[in-house]
Amino acid sequence: MKKITRFKRKIYDKLLRWKKERNGETAVLIQGARRIGKSTIAEMFAQKEYKSYLLIDFSVAKEEVHELFKDISDLDYFFTRLQFIYQVQLFERKSVIIFDEVQKQPLARQAIKHLVKDHRFDYIETGSLISVHKSTKNILIPSEETRIDMFPMDFEEFRWALGDTTTIPLLKMALNKKMSLGDGAHRKIMRDFRLYMLVGGMPQAVSKYIETNNLSQVDLVKRDIIQLYEEDFIKLNDLGKAKAIFNSIPEQLSKNASRYFVSQAIKNERQDRIIDIIKQLEDSMAVNIAYHSDDPNTNLALTKDSFRYKMYIGDTGLFVTLAFKNKDFTENIIYEKLLGDKLDANLGYVFENMIAQMLKASCKDLYYHTMPTDDAKKYYEIDFLISEGFKISPIEAKSSGYKSHISLNKFCEKYSSRIQNKYLIYTKDLKWENGILYLPIYMAGLI
């Protein structure tokens, strides 16, 4: 078996817990967007935690492998054939079988129920969520399945890849004590974080940066990934609507509107006619969606407006590239400004996308809220809302000036009895003042 050298990922610990706690009673499905490292982590885990493993990549598997799943009534024969085909010896309760790209063979997913009941081996499945959903319309979905979401590399995983294992533990300690870092430390971490925003968390992009230290080469990798996503979206909707909605995200966020307008992405289109496409885009995990909460309270899901939302790219590195997809790398002013230690108001939409990504990666659903101003001509907006305990916590994002935070104040006045914590995420050092916790953006994922 080949030796796998890949990045350290937090999902590994979740797989360890699954293996220990479930002890073969369920298979595990690693689901997430394309090119985030699902297959790699599955094989790495199998290699380190089992005596042997058998990897079936259904995107390239031989026809005789696909044929095996049409009849699994004789499991002794089934396992014997697999071992001969792949020249791998399996050991009872000490081996794992990986179903990679499981959406390519729906019968394999359906077989999980019987394979788990047999209990000889463990099973890991990987797949893009949108493809998994589309491929299982006519089969019985196994209940014997533990599902784990996987996201692009977060800031800590990015720093691990660059050899830094100390920064995030120190940030956690500072946050716990509500302690500022000091100008020198803060400036250095902000420089590191701006690099993360530009490179992003797609393993191929991170690998290319480490290999070349050249952001133009990284940008080419990200363009390839975006093209792959667009090809998937064409399969989702051959009229190109899903692709158009995806490509319009940076432009719409840059306008600082209170919602995503489908009609701006697709002329004369209405929200109610493409709600299924929006749901499928969300399932792809290539995008993150924040829904408007009409009456914010502890159970935000019950207050969401499915027709009013903001849309973000799942990886901010891809967002930076998508924003200038039709121009040359040298014309991408986001690279220029972030490398120049600037994150001004004109780049607030990049800032907002990054916060959405970090909150989502920390397993928080995304919601926001708007309120009309006193004259009803404008609106106050809370960028993100999260549930904490039995209350809610508003989050306001400020990429530049921060001394004025009228929206946060107005929201907390209106819903004072429902408020747990007040957060303002910005580009300066941590501080606690007048009941508001001011957090540097690199701490957003630690909330």
XYZ file of C-alpha atoms in Angstrom, residues 37-425:
389
model
C -9.698 16.091 1.095
C -12.407 13.519 1.912
C -10.760 10.630 0.070
C -7.334 11.469 1.440
C -8.417 11.554 5.084
C -10.392 8.315 4.690
C -7.370 6.460 3.354
C -5.016 8.029 5.886
C -7.326 6.953 8.707
C -7.642 3.435 7.306
C -3.900 3.124 6.931
C -3.126 4.213 10.491
C -6.012 2.737 12.472
C -6.555 -0.714 10.916
C -4.512 -3.826 10.236
C -5.551 -3.642 6.568
C -7.955 -1.723 4.364
C -9.616 -2.178 1.005
C -10.282 0.919 -1.077
C -12.990 0.857 -3.740
C -12.955 4.030 -5.813
C -16.233 3.734 -7.674
C -15.226 6.412 -10.179
C -12.600 4.013 -11.616
C -13.662 0.591 -10.305
C -13.847 -2.317 -12.762
C -17.224 -3.433 -14.007
C -16.894 -6.712 -12.101
C -16.740 -4.710 -8.850
C -19.933 -2.823 -9.712
C -21.597 -6.123 -10.626
C -20.854 -7.573 -7.192
C -23.211 -5.106 -5.518
C -26.199 -6.322 -7.529
C -26.384 -9.419 -5.337
C -24.879 -9.490 -1.836
C -26.954 -12.413 -0.548
C -23.783 -14.504 -0.144
C -21.409 -12.274 1.801
C -18.717 -14.942 2.046
C -18.499 -14.984 -1.747
C -18.776 -11.168 -1.891
C -15.818 -10.575 0.443
C -13.716 -13.319 -1.141
C -14.163 -11.805 -4.598
C -13.255 -8.316 -3.349
C -10.084 -9.598 -1.719
C -9.019 -11.393 -4.905
C -9.781 -8.390 -7.136
C -7.898 -5.915 -4.935
C -5.261 -8.363 -3.650
C -5.906 -7.296 -0.054
C -6.427 -9.616 2.899
C -9.194 -8.550 5.269
C -9.216 -9.434 8.969
C -12.417 -9.704 10.953
C -12.983 -6.576 13.142
C -9.496 -5.360 12.219
C -10.070 -4.157 8.655
C -12.057 -1.409 6.980
C -13.543 -1.125 3.499
C -13.665 2.355 1.952
C -16.401 3.187 -0.536
C -14.837 6.208 -2.243
C -17.082 8.336 -4.483
C -19.980 6.232 -3.237
C -22.462 8.270 -5.274
C -21.128 6.460 -8.350
C -22.595 3.200 -7.056
C -25.887 3.696 -5.175
C -26.220 -0.041 -4.577
C -23.095 0.079 -2.402
C -24.757 2.667 -0.184
C -27.893 0.567 -0.011
C -25.801 -2.476 0.934
C -24.471 -0.730 4.060
C -27.433 -1.950 6.121
C -26.558 -5.595 5.486
C -22.786 -5.140 5.617
C -22.957 -3.418 9.004
C -25.276 -6.086 10.355
C -22.739 -8.722 9.267
C -20.234 -6.863 11.513
C -17.079 -8.408 10.051
C -15.512 -5.135 8.961
C -15.872 -1.380 9.334
C -17.016 0.846 6.454
C -16.125 4.401 5.459
C -18.004 6.172 2.658
C -17.002 9.417 0.971
C -18.964 11.542 -1.426
C -20.030 14.981 -2.481
C -23.306 15.588 -0.667
C -25.171 16.895 -3.692
C -24.161 13.850 -5.755
C -24.980 11.513 -2.890
C -28.503 12.944 -2.668
C -29.080 12.756 -6.419
C -27.856 9.160 -6.654
C -30.033 7.795 -3.837
C -33.481 8.788 -5.071
C -34.495 5.208 -5.839
C -32.693 3.268 -3.126
C -33.218 2.632 0.565
C -31.022 5.036 2.563
C -29.283 3.125 5.363
C -30.096 4.187 8.914
C -26.911 2.454 10.023
C -24.825 5.421 8.946
C -23.030 8.121 10.931
C -22.581 11.276 8.873
C -19.716 13.695 9.401
C -19.478 17.027 7.598
C -16.070 18.019 6.277
C -15.086 21.565 5.384
C -12.082 23.297 3.782
C -9.037 23.615 6.030
C -9.710 26.132 8.794
C -7.164 28.684 9.994
C -5.667 26.316 12.558
C -5.296 23.507 10.003
C -3.713 26.018 7.618
C -1.205 27.037 10.274
C -0.486 23.360 11.019
C 0.332 22.868 7.326
C 2.868 25.710 7.613
C 4.439 24.200 10.732
C 2.752 26.423 13.339
C 1.127 24.503 16.208
C 1.228 27.224 18.879
C -0.769 30.198 17.570
C -4.321 28.877 17.939
C -3.878 27.421 21.468
C -2.555 30.821 22.545
C -5.532 32.547 20.907
C -7.916 30.241 22.750
C -6.231 31.127 26.023
C -6.421 34.857 25.251
C -10.101 34.578 24.340
C -10.886 32.667 27.520
C -9.250 35.401 29.581
C -10.522 38.253 27.352
C -6.906 39.327 27.109
C -5.406 41.483 24.344
C -2.420 40.088 22.454
C -0.380 43.266 22.052
C 0.302 45.169 18.831
C 3.262 43.079 17.653
C 1.605 39.689 18.055
C -1.677 40.945 16.622
C -0.043 42.390 13.494
C 1.838 39.161 12.826
C -1.277 36.992 13.191
C -3.235 39.356 10.939
C -0.559 38.983 8.256
C -0.775 35.214 8.598
C -4.559 35.396 8.432
C -4.591 37.576 5.318
C -2.434 34.933 3.648
C -5.001 32.312 4.668
C -7.772 34.410 3.143
C -5.892 34.550 -0.160
C -4.748 30.927 -0.364
C -7.890 29.475 1.172
C -8.424 26.057 2.694
C -8.549 23.756 -0.328
C -5.728 21.229 0.243
C -4.489 21.441 -3.350
C -4.178 25.217 -3.097
C -2.382 25.004 0.249
C -0.040 22.360 -1.130
C 0.753 24.506 -4.165
C 1.518 27.500 -1.924
C 3.900 25.440 0.228
C 5.533 24.031 -2.905
C 5.973 27.298 -4.822
C 5.360 30.232 -2.442
C 3.724 31.767 -5.525
C 0.161 33.073 -5.308
C -0.281 33.168 -9.077
C 0.329 29.411 -9.150
C -2.126 28.997 -6.276
C -4.685 31.021 -8.220
C -4.409 28.612 -11.170
C -5.188 25.687 -8.865
C -8.230 27.505 -7.514
C -9.447 28.289 -11.037
C -9.316 24.571 -11.840
C -11.405 23.793 -8.759
C -13.955 26.478 -9.652
C -14.229 25.003 -13.142
C -14.867 21.586 -11.607
C -17.632 23.068 -9.456
C -19.178 24.758 -12.465
C -19.214 21.460 -14.354
C -21.033 19.901 -11.403
C -23.568 22.734 -11.400
C -24.255 22.211 -15.111
C -25.076 18.581 -14.306
C -27.364 19.846 -11.575
C -29.169 22.218 -13.928
C -28.370 22.008 -17.642
C -29.882 25.462 -18.235
C -26.953 26.931 -16.327
C -29.016 28.487 -13.539
C -27.044 26.913 -10.677
C -23.776 28.009 -12.276
C -25.067 31.562 -12.764
C -26.243 31.782 -9.152
C -22.842 30.565 -7.911
C -20.841 32.936 -10.103
C -22.925 35.928 -9.007
C -22.104 35.573 -5.302
C -19.057 37.914 -5.120
C -20.776 40.651 -7.124
C -23.908 40.531 -4.997
C -22.004 40.572 -1.712
C -19.952 43.526 -2.928
C -23.173 45.577 -3.201
C -23.854 45.134 0.519
C -27.484 44.262 -0.172
C -29.772 42.848 2.491
C -30.338 39.629 0.541
C -29.324 37.615 -2.510
C -31.340 38.673 -5.586
C -31.801 35.784 -8.004
C -33.050 38.174 -10.691
C -29.603 39.797 -10.776
C -27.975 36.454 -11.509
C -30.660 35.201 -13.917
C -32.722 37.808 -15.744
C -36.441 37.721 -14.915
C -36.033 34.734 -12.568
C -37.993 34.559 -9.311
C -37.043 33.158 -5.909
C -39.992 30.787 -5.726
C -39.081 29.124 -9.031
C -35.519 28.203 -8.108
C -35.887 27.255 -4.435
C -34.955 23.640 -5.266
C -31.762 24.768 -6.974
C -30.841 26.898 -3.950
C -31.333 23.883 -1.697
C -29.165 21.739 -3.952
C -26.440 24.377 -3.992
C -26.545 24.416 -0.209
C -26.334 20.619 -0.153
C -23.256 20.782 -2.370
C -21.454 22.553 0.508
C -19.686 24.629 -2.139
C -21.733 27.534 -0.781
C -22.830 28.646 2.674
C -26.249 30.229 3.078
C -27.315 32.575 5.874
C -31.093 32.763 6.199
C -32.976 35.787 7.453
C -34.398 35.276 10.944
C -37.727 37.082 11.055
C -38.159 36.975 14.842
C -34.812 36.024 16.425
C -35.026 33.677 19.387
C -33.258 30.583 20.702
C -34.544 28.237 17.997
C -33.404 30.239 15.007
C -34.377 27.479 12.581
C -38.049 28.078 13.348
C -37.734 31.765 12.460
C -35.957 31.481 9.115
C -37.320 32.864 5.863
C -36.439 30.320 3.167
C -36.920 32.918 0.431
C -34.672 35.558 1.995
C -31.020 34.737 2.374
C -27.430 35.710 1.744
C -25.076 33.393 -0.071
C -21.339 32.880 0.481
C -18.651 30.753 -1.145
C -17.659 27.808 1.058
C -13.968 28.663 0.774
C -12.800 32.276 0.839
C -9.715 31.460 -1.206
C -12.041 30.338 -3.995
C -14.139 33.468 -3.395
C -11.112 35.702 -4.002
C -10.405 33.934 -7.294
C -14.060 33.784 -8.397
C -14.443 37.531 -7.880
C -11.926 38.105 -10.705
C -12.404 34.877 -12.636
C -12.672 36.620 -16.005
C -9.565 38.730 -15.466
C -5.877 38.009 -15.192
C -4.352 37.253 -11.792
C -2.438 40.544 -11.886
C -5.733 42.469 -12.052
C -7.075 40.942 -8.842
C -6.936 43.877 -6.435
C -7.895 41.681 -3.477
C -4.458 40.033 -3.548
C -2.796 43.423 -3.827
C -4.689 45.008 -0.954
C -4.497 42.098 1.451
C -0.788 41.612 0.824
C -0.404 45.329 1.453
C -1.840 44.913 4.952
C -5.135 46.523 4.009
C -8.684 45.355 4.514
C -10.696 48.505 3.939
C -14.428 49.022 3.598
C -14.325 48.193 -0.106
C -13.245 44.668 0.768
C -15.849 44.183 3.467
C -17.554 41.506 1.393
C -14.409 39.328 1.518
C -14.318 39.855 5.277
C -17.968 38.809 5.574
C -17.470 35.680 3.476
C -14.561 34.676 5.684
C -16.586 35.022 8.873
C -19.402 32.939 7.367
C -16.879 30.224 6.486
C -15.353 30.209 9.964
C -18.703 30.053 11.754
C -19.900 27.244 9.483
C -16.702 25.250 10.026
C -17.293 25.504 13.779
C -20.683 23.797 13.226
C -22.869 26.888 13.520
C -25.858 27.414 11.253
C -25.918 30.843 9.650
C -28.669 33.419 10.245
C -28.891 37.198 10.032
C -31.491 39.852 10.839
C -32.555 43.229 9.469
C -34.708 45.937 11.044
C -36.038 49.118 9.398
C -34.661 52.411 10.650
C -36.961 54.911 12.337
C -37.753 56.631 9.038
C -38.145 53.230 7.312
C -35.912 54.383 4.443
C -32.977 52.177 5.374
C -32.368 49.215 7.646
C -30.180 48.042 10.483
C -28.502 44.715 9.849
C -26.968 42.157 12.169
C -24.546 40.199 10.006
C -24.800 36.910 11.895
C -26.853 35.414 14.717
C -25.947 32.315 16.701
C -27.619 30.421 19.518
C -25.687 30.223 22.787
C -27.319 28.417 25.670
C -30.953 29.469 25.865
C -30.372 32.839 24.225
C -29.002 34.374 21.034
C -25.799 36.287 20.348
C -25.560 38.922 17.609
C -22.369 39.329 15.575
C -21.562 42.526 13.717
C -18.685 42.547 11.227
C -16.558 45.658 10.704
C -13.751 45.532 8.142
C -12.775 49.159 8.790
C -14.285 51.645 11.265
C -15.629 50.048 14.412
C -16.395 52.834 16.880
C -19.909 53.185 15.512
C -22.031 50.036 15.731
C -25.577 51.347 15.589
C -27.088 48.134 14.215
C -25.705 46.104 17.117
C -26.955 48.660 19.629
C -30.448 48.854 18.123
C -30.769 45.077 17.949
C -29.711 44.633 21.565
C -32.179 47.316 22.676
C -35.068 45.653 20.851
C -34.281 42.091 21.941
C -32.534 42.788 25.255
C -34.166 39.872 27.092
C -32.957 37.405 24.459
C -29.292 38.435 24.319
C -26.507 36.184 25.627
C -23.323 37.824 24.273
C -22.533 40.730 21.948
C -19.733 40.316 19.423
C -18.071 42.756 17.069
C -15.568 41.147 14.699
